[in-house]
Short mmCIF file of C-alpha atoms in Angstrom, two decimals:
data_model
loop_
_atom_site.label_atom_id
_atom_site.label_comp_id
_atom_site.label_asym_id
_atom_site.label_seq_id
_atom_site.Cartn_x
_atom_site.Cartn_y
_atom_site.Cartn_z
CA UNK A 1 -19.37 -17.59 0.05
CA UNK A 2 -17.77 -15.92 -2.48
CA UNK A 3 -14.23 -15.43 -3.61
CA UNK A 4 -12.59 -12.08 -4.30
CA UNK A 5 -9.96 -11.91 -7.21
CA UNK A 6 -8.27 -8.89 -8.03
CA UNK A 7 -6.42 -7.16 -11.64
CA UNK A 8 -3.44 -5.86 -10.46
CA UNK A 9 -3.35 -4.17 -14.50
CA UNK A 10 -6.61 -2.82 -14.28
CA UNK A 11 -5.54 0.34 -12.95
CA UNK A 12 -8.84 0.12 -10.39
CA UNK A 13 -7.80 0.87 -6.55
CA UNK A 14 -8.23 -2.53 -5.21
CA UNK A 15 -10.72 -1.50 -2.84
CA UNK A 16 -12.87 -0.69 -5.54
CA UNK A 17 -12.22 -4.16 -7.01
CA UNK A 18 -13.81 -5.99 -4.11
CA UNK A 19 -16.80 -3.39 -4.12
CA UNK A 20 -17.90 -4.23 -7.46
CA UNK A 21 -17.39 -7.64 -6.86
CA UNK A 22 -19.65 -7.75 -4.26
CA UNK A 23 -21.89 -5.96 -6.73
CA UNK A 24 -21.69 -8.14 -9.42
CA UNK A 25 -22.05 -11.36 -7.15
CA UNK A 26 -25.86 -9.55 -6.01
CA UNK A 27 -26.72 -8.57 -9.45
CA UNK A 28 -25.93 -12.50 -10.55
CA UNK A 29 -27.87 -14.03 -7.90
CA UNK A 30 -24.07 -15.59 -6.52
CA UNK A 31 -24.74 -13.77 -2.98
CA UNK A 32 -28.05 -13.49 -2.05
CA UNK A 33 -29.50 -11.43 1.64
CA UNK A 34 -27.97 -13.64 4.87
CA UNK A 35 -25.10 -14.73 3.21
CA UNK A 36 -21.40 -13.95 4.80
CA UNK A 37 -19.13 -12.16 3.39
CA UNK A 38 -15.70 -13.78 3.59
CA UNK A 39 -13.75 -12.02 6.88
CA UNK A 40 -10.70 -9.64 6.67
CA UNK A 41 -8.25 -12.30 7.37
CA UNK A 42 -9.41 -14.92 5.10
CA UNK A 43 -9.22 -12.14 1.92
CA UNK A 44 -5.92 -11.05 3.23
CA UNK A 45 -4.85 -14.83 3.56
CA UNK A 46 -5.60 -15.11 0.32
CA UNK A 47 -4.85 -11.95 -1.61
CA UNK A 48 -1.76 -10.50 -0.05
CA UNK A 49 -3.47 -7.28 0.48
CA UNK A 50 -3.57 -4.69 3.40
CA UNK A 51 -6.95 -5.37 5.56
CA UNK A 52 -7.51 -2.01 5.58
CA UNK A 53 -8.70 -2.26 2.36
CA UNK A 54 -11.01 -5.05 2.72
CA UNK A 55 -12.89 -2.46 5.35
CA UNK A 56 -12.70 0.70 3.37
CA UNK A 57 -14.55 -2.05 0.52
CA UNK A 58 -16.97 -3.70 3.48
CA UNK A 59 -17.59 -0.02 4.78
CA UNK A 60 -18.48 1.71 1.54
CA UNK A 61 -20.96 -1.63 1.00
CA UNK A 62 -22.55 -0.67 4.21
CA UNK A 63 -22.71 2.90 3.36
CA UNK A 64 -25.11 1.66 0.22
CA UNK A 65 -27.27 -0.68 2.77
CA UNK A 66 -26.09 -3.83 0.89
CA UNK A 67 -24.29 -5.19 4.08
CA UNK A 68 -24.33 -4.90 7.31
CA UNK A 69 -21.47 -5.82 9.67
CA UNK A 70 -22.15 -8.05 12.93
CA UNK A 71 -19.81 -7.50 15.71
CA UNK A 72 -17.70 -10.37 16.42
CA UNK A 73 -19.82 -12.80 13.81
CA UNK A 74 -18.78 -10.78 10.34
CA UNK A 75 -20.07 -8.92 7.94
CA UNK A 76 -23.26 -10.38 5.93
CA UNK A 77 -25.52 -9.22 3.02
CA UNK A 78 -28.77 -7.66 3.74
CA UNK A 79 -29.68 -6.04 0.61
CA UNK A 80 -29.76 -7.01 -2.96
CA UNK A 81 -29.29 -5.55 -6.37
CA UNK A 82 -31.60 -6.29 -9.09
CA UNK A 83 -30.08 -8.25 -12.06
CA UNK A 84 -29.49 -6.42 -15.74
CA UNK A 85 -32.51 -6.83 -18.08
CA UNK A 86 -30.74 -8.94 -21.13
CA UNK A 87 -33.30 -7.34 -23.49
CA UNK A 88 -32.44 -4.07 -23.05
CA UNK A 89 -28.36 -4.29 -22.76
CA UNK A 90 -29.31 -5.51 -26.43
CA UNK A 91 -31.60 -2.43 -27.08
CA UNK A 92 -28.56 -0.27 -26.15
CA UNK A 93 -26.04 -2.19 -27.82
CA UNK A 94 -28.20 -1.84 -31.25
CA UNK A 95 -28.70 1.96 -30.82
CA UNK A 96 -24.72 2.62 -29.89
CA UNK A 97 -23.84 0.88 -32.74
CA UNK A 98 -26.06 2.50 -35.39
CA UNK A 99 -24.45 5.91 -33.70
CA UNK A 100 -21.04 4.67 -34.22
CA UNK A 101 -21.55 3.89 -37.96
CA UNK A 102 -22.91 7.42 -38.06
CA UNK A 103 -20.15 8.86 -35.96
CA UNK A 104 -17.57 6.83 -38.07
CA UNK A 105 -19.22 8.08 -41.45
CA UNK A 106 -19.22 11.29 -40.06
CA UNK A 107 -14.99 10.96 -40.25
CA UNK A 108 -14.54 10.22 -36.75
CA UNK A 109 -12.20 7.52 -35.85
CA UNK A 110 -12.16 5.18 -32.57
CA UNK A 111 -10.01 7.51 -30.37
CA UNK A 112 -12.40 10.50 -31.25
CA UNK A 113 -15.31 8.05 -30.49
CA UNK A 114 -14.14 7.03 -27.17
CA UNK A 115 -13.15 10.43 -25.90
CA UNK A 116 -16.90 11.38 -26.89
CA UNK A 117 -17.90 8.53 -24.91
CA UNK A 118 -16.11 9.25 -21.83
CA UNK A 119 -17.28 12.84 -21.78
CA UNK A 120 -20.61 11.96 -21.80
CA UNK A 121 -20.71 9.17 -18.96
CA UNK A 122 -18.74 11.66 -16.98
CA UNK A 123 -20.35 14.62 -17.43
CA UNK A 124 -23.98 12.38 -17.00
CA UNK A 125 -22.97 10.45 -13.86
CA UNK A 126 -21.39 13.83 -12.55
CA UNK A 127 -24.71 15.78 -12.76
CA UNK A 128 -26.46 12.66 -10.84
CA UNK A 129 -28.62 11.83 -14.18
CA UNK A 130 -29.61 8.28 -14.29
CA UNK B 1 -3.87 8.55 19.66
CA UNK B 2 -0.43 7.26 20.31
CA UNK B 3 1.80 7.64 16.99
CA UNK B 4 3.65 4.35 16.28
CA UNK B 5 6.93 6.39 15.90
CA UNK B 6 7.47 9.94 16.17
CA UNK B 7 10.85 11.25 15.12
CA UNK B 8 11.72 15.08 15.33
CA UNK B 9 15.47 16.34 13.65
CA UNK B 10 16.59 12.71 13.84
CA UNK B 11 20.13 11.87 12.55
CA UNK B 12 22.98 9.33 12.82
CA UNK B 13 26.23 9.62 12.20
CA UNK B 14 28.79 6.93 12.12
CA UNK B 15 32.36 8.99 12.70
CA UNK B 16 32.09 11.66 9.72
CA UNK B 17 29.16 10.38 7.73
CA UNK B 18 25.98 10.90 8.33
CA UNK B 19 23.59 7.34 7.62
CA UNK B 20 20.76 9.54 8.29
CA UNK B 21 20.06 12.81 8.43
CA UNK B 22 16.81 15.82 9.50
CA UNK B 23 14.83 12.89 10.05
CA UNK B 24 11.22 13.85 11.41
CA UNK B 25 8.35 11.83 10.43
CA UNK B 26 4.95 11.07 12.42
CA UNK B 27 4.31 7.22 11.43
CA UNK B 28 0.55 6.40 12.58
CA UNK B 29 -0.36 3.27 14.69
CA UNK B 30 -2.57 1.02 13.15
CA UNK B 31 -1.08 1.18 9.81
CA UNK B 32 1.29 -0.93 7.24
CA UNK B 33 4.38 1.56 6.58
CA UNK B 34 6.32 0.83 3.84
CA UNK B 35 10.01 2.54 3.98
CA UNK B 36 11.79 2.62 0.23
CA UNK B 37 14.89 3.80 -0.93
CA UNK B 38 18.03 2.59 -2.75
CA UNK B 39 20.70 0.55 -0.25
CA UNK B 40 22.42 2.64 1.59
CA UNK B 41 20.09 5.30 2.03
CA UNK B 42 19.41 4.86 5.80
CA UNK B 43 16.53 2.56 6.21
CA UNK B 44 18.22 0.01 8.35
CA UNK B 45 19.56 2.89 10.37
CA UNK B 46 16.17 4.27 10.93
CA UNK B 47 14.78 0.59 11.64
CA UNK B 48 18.01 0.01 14.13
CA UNK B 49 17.07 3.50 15.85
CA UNK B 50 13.20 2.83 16.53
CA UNK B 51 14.13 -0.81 18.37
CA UNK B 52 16.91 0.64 20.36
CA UNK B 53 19.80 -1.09 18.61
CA UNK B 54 21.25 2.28 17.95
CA UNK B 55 21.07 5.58 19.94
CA UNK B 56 20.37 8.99 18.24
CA UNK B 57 23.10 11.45 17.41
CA UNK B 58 21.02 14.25 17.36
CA UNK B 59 17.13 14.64 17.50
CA UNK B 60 14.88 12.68 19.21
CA UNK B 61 12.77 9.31 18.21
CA UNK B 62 9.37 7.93 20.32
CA UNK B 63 7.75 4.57 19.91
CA UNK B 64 4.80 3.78 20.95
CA UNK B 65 5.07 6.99 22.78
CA UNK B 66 8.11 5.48 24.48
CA UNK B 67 12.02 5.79 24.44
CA UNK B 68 13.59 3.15 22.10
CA UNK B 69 15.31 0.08 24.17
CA UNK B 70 14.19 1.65 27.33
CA UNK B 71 13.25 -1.24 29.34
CA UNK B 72 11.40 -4.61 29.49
CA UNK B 73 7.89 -3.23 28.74
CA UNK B 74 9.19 -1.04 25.63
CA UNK B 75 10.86 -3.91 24.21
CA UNK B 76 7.84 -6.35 24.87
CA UNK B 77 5.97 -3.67 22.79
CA UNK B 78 7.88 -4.25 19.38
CA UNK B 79 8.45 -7.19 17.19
CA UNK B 80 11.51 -6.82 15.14
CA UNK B 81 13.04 -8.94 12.43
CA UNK B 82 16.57 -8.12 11.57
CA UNK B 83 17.59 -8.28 7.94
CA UNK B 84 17.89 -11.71 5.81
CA UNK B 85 15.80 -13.16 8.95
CA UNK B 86 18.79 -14.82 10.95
CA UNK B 87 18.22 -18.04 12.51
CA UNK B 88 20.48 -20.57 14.54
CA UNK B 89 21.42 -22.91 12.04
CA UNK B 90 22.26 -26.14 14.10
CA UNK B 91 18.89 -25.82 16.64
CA UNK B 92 15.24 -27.03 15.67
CA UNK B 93 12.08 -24.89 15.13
CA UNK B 94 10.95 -26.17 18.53
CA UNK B 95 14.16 -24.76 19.78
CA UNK B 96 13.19 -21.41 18.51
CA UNK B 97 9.78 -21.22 20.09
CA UNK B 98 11.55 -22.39 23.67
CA UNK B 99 14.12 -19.53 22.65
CA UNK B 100 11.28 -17.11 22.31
CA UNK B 101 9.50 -18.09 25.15
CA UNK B 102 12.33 -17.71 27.89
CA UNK B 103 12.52 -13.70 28.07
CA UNK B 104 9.16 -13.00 26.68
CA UNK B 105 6.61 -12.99 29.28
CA UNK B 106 3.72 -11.77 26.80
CA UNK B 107 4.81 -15.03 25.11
CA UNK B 108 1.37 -16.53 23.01
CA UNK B 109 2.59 -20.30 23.05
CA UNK B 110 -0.86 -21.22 20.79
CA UNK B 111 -0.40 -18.71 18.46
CA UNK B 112 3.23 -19.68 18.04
CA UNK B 113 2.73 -23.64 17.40
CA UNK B 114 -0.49 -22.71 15.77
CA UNK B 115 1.46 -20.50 13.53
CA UNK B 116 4.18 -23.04 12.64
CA UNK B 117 1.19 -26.19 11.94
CA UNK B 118 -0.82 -23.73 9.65
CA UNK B 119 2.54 -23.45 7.93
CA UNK B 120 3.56 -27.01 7.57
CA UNK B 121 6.79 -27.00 9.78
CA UNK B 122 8.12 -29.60 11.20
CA UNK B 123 9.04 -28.80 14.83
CA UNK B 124 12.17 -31.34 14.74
CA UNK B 125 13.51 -30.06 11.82
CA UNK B 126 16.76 -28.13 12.26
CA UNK B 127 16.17 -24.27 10.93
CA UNK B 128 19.90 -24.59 8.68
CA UNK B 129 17.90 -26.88 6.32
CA UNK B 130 14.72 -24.72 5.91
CA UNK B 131 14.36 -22.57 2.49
CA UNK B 132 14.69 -19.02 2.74
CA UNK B 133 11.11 -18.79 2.27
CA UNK B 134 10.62 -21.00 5.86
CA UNK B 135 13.01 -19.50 7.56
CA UNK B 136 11.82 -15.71 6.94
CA UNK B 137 8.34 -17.09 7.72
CA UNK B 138 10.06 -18.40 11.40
CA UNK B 139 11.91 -15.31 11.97
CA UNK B 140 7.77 -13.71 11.72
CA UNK B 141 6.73 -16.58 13.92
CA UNK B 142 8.93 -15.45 16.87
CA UNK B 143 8.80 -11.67 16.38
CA UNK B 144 4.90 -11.68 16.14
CA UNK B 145 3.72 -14.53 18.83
CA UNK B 146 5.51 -12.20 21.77
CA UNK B 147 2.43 -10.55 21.19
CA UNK B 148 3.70 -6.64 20.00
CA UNK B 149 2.21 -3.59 19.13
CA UNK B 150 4.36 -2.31 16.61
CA UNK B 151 6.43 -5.15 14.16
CA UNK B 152 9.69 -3.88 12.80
CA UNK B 153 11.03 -5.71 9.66
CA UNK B 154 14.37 -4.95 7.68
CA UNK B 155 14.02 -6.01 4.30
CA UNK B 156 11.92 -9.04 4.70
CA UNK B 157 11.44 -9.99 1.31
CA UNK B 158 14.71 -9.38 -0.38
CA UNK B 159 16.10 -13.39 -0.26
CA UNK B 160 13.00 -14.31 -1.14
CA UNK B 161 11.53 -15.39 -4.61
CA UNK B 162 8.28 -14.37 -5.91
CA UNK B 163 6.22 -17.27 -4.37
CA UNK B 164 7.76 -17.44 -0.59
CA UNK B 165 7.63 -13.00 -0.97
CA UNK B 166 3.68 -13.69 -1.52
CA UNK B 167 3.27 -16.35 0.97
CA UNK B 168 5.27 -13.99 3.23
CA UNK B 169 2.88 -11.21 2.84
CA UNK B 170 -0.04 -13.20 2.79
CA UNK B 171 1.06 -14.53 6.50
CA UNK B 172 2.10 -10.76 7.46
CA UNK B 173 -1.34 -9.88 6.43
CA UNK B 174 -3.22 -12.55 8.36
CA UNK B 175 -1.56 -10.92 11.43
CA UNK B 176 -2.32 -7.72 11.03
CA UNK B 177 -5.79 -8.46 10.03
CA UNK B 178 -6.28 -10.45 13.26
CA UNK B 179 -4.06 -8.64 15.67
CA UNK B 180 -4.36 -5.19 14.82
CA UNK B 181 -0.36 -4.84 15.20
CA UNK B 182 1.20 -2.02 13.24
CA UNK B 183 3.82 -2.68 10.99
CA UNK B 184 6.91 -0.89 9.44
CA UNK B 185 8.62 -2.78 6.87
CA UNK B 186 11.63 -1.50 4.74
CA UNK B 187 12.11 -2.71 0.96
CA UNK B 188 13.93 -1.84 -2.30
CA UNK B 189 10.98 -3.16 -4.19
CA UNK B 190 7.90 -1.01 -4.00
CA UNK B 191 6.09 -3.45 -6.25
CA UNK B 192 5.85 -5.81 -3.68
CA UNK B 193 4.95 -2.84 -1.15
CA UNK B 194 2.09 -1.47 -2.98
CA UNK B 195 -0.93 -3.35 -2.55
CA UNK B 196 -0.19 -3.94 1.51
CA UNK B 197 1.10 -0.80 2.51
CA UNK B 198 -1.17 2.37 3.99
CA UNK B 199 1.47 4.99 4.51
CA UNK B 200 4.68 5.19 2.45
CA UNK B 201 7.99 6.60 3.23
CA UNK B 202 10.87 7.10 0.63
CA UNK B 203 14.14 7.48 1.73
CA UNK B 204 17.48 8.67 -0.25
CA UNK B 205 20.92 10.03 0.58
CA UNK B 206 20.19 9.73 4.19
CA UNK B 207 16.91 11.84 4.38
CA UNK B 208 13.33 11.35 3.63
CA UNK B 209 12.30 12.43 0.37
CA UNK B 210 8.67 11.95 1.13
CA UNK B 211 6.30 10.29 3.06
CA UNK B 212 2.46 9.84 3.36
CA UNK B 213 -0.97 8.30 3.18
CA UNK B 214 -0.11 5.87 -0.46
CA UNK B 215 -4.17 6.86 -1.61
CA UNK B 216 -3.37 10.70 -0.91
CA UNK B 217 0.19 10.35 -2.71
CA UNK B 218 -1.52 8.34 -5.65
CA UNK B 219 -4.36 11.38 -5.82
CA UNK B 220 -1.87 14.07 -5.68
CA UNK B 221 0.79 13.48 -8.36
CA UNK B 222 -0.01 13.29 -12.14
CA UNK B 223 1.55 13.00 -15.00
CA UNK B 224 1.76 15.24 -17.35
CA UNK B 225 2.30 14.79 -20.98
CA UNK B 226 1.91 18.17 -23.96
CA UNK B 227 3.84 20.43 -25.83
CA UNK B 228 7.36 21.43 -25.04
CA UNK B 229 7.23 24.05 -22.33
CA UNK B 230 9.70 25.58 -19.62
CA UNK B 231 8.78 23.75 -16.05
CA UNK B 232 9.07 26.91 -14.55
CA UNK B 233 5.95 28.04 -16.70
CA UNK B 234 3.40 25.98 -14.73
CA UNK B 235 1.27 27.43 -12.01
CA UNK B 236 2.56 27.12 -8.43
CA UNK B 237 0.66 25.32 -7.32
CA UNK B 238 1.94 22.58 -9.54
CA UNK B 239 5.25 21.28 -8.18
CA UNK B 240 7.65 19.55 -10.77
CA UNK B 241 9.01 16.38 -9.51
CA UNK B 242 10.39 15.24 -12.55
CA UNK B 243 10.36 16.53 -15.90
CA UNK B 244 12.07 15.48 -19.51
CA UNK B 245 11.64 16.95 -22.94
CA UNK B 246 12.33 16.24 -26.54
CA UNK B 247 12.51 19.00 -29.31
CA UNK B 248 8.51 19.00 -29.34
CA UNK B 249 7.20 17.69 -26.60
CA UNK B 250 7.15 17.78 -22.48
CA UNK B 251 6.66 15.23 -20.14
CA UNK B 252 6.74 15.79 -16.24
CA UNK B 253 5.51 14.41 -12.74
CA UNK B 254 3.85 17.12 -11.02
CA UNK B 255 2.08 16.92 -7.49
CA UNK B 256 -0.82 19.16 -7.17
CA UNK B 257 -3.98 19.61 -4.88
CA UNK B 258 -5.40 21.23 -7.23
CA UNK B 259 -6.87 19.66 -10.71
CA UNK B 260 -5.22 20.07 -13.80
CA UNK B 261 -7.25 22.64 -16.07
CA UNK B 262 -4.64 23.42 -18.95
CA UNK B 263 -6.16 22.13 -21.77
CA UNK B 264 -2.63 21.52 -23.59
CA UNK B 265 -2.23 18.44 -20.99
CA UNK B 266 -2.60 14.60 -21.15
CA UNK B 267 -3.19 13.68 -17.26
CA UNK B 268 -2.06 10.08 -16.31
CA UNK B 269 -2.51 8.72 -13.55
CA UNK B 270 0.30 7.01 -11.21
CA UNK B 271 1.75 4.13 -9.74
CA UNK B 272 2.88 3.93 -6.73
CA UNK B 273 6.54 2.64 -8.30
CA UNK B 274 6.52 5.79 -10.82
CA UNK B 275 6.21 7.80 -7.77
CA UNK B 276 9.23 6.34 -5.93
CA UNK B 277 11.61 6.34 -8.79
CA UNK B 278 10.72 10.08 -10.11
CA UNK B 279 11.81 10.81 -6.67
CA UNK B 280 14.84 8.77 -6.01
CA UNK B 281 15.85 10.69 -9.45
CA UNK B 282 15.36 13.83 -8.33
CA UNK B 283 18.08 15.23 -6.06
CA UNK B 284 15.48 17.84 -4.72
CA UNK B 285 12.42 18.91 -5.25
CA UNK B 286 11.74 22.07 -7.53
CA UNK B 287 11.04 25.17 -5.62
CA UNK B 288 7.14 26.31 -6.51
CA UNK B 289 6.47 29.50 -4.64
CA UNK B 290 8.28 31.83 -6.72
CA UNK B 291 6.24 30.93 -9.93
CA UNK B 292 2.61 32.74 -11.32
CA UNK B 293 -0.63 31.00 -9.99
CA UNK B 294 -2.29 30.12 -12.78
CA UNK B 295 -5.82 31.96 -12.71
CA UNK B 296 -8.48 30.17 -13.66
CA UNK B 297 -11.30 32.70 -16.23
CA UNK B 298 -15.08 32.60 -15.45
#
């Protein structure tokens, strides 16, 4: 079973936290189709948070048909995620680099850079383009 | 759905001051409330008014759907703890549960003992020599195992230090989790309020400055940073909650359905604690209607 932790200065609604969690934990091979999901009351227990947020987080992770909640027995995972290829977070890393050095010699400076960055995952992730 | 306390032009005055004033609020069941404001601003009066301690001078308040104090089954329906969590110094933890027990007939015996084992009490021990911390958490003990719907808590966390206020919580949260009780619980520190509570209310001078759902109040306020303008200059559909300036430059809390489109603006999000302070700063809140609506060109 895993543990949920959560960054109160990360400025992510905690809800989310636990979702991507629960993402991360699939994509590592850490929670795996059968498993439990720890209940309400025992992330509460632990976390000092409100249980409604532990369902909004368990409810949106049903929505995506990674888990499926068992009345009375919990909530457990029935689907999985597939994990990052290693080899081609590299590729990417390589090719956003080279376009940073261009950027920079272009006289663009980090700020500028990251504002260009964020405009583009928006405005990509907006329009539903993979 | 029943709401867990309904209040409608609710005041009370103690000879010629008013402790609390055009109070009407809709608290849902079901939900952690958090009520905030400065002391002195009416939150025990409010708390005192929906467990029948004190009666209305005008307006009317329903709990539960019921009158306040009105009889055995109202009172079995709410759980209240009364500020700094009083206990009787002299008489053991056992003592308390046989206390609770005697006019409680929804009395939960298991949960109670259950309650006081998973938290390492000793039964014998006498409750003048438990830490603040203990003693809060056996004040919870007795208002929760009667088994209510609705749990009433003045300032549960203010003698506590930062461990025993997140051991409290932690234990408050176990029991909502597995009972499903609502909760309203008044505090002067919205940090500790704002990763358990679903609906906020924020009190000041007697009267509620605002109240609501915390994600909707998080969504809808935003602050604004740019250059030095007029408050009045901003669409109307843009209320000013706070605002300061310097020669060049203008910084204000604005709530808004609407998104921010002015590309002059920095938009920053909130906390929940900027929220509460810009309005326990702000006498009242800036009038909007009058002001243009800001058109947006296609």
């Amino acid at each position: 079973m895993i543990e949920f932790q959560l960054d109160a200065a990360s400025g992510v609604a905690p809800y989310l936290q636990l979702v991507q969690q629960v993402h991360q934990a699939l994509r590592l091979g850490m929670l795996e189709p059968g498993e439990q999901l720890p209940t309400a009351q025992q992330v509460v227990a632990k976390l000092a948070i409100n249980p409604n947020t532990v369902f909004k987080a368990y409810r949106d992770l049903e929505r995506e048909g990674l888990v499926r909640a068992r009345p009375g027995q919990g909530t457990f995972v029935v689907g999985t995620l597939p994990p990052r290829d290693p080899a081609a977070q590299a590729r990417f890393l390589n090719s956003m680099t080279s376009w940073i050095r261009d950027a920079r010699a272009a006289g663009l400076d980090a700020d500028d850079i990251e504002a260009i960055y964020r405009t583009a995952v928006r405005a990509c992730f907006a329009e539903g383009v993979a | 759905m029943i709401a867990a306390v309904e209040s409608v032009g609710l005041g009370k005055r103690f000879g010629r001051r008013w402790a609390l004033r055009d109070c009407t609020v809709t608290i849902p069941a079901g939900e952690v409330v958090g009520l905030v404001g400065p002391n002195g601003a009416g939150k025990t009066t409010l708390l005192h008014l929906a467990v029948g301690l004190l009666a209305p001078s005008v307006g009317t308040i329903r709990v539960l759907g019921g009158r306040p104090g009105s009889g055995q089954a109202q009172i079995s329906k709410v759980g209240f703890v009364a500020q700094d969590a009083p206990v009787y110094g002299h008489l053991s933890v056992a003592d308390h549960l046989r206390m609770g027990e005697y006019p409680n007939p929804s009395w939960d015996r298991a949960l109670a003992e259950g309650r006081i084992r998973q938290l390492g009490l000793d039964p014998r021990q006498r409750a003048g020599s438990l830490s603040g911390g203990q003693r809060a958490q056996l004040a919870l003990v007795l208002a929760v195992a009667k088994r209510p719907e609705l749990l009433v808590l003045d300032e549960p966390l203010a003698s506590l230090d930062p461990l025993a206020r997140r051991e409290f919580l932690q234990g408050l949260m176990e029991v909502v989790a597995s009972q499903g009780v609502s909760v309203v619980l008044s505090s002067h520190q919205v940090a500790d309020l704002e990763r358990v509570c679903d609906y906020l209310i924020v009190l000041a001078d007697s009267r509620v400055r605002l109240a609501g759902e915390v994600p909707d109040l998080l969504a809808e306020h935003v602050r604004l940073s740019g250059p030095r303008r007029d408050p009045s200059s901003l669409p109307s559909d843009q209320t000013v909650i706070e605002a300061g300036h310097t020669d060049k430059q203008s910084v204000m809390l604005v709530r808004t359905r609407q998104p921010v489109l002015d590309p002059a603006w920095t938009a920053m999000s909130v906390t929940l604690e900027d929220l509460v302070l810009a309005y326990l700063k702000t006498p009242e809140p800036s009038e909007a209607s009058t002001r243009p609506r800001l058109e947006v060109a296609r």
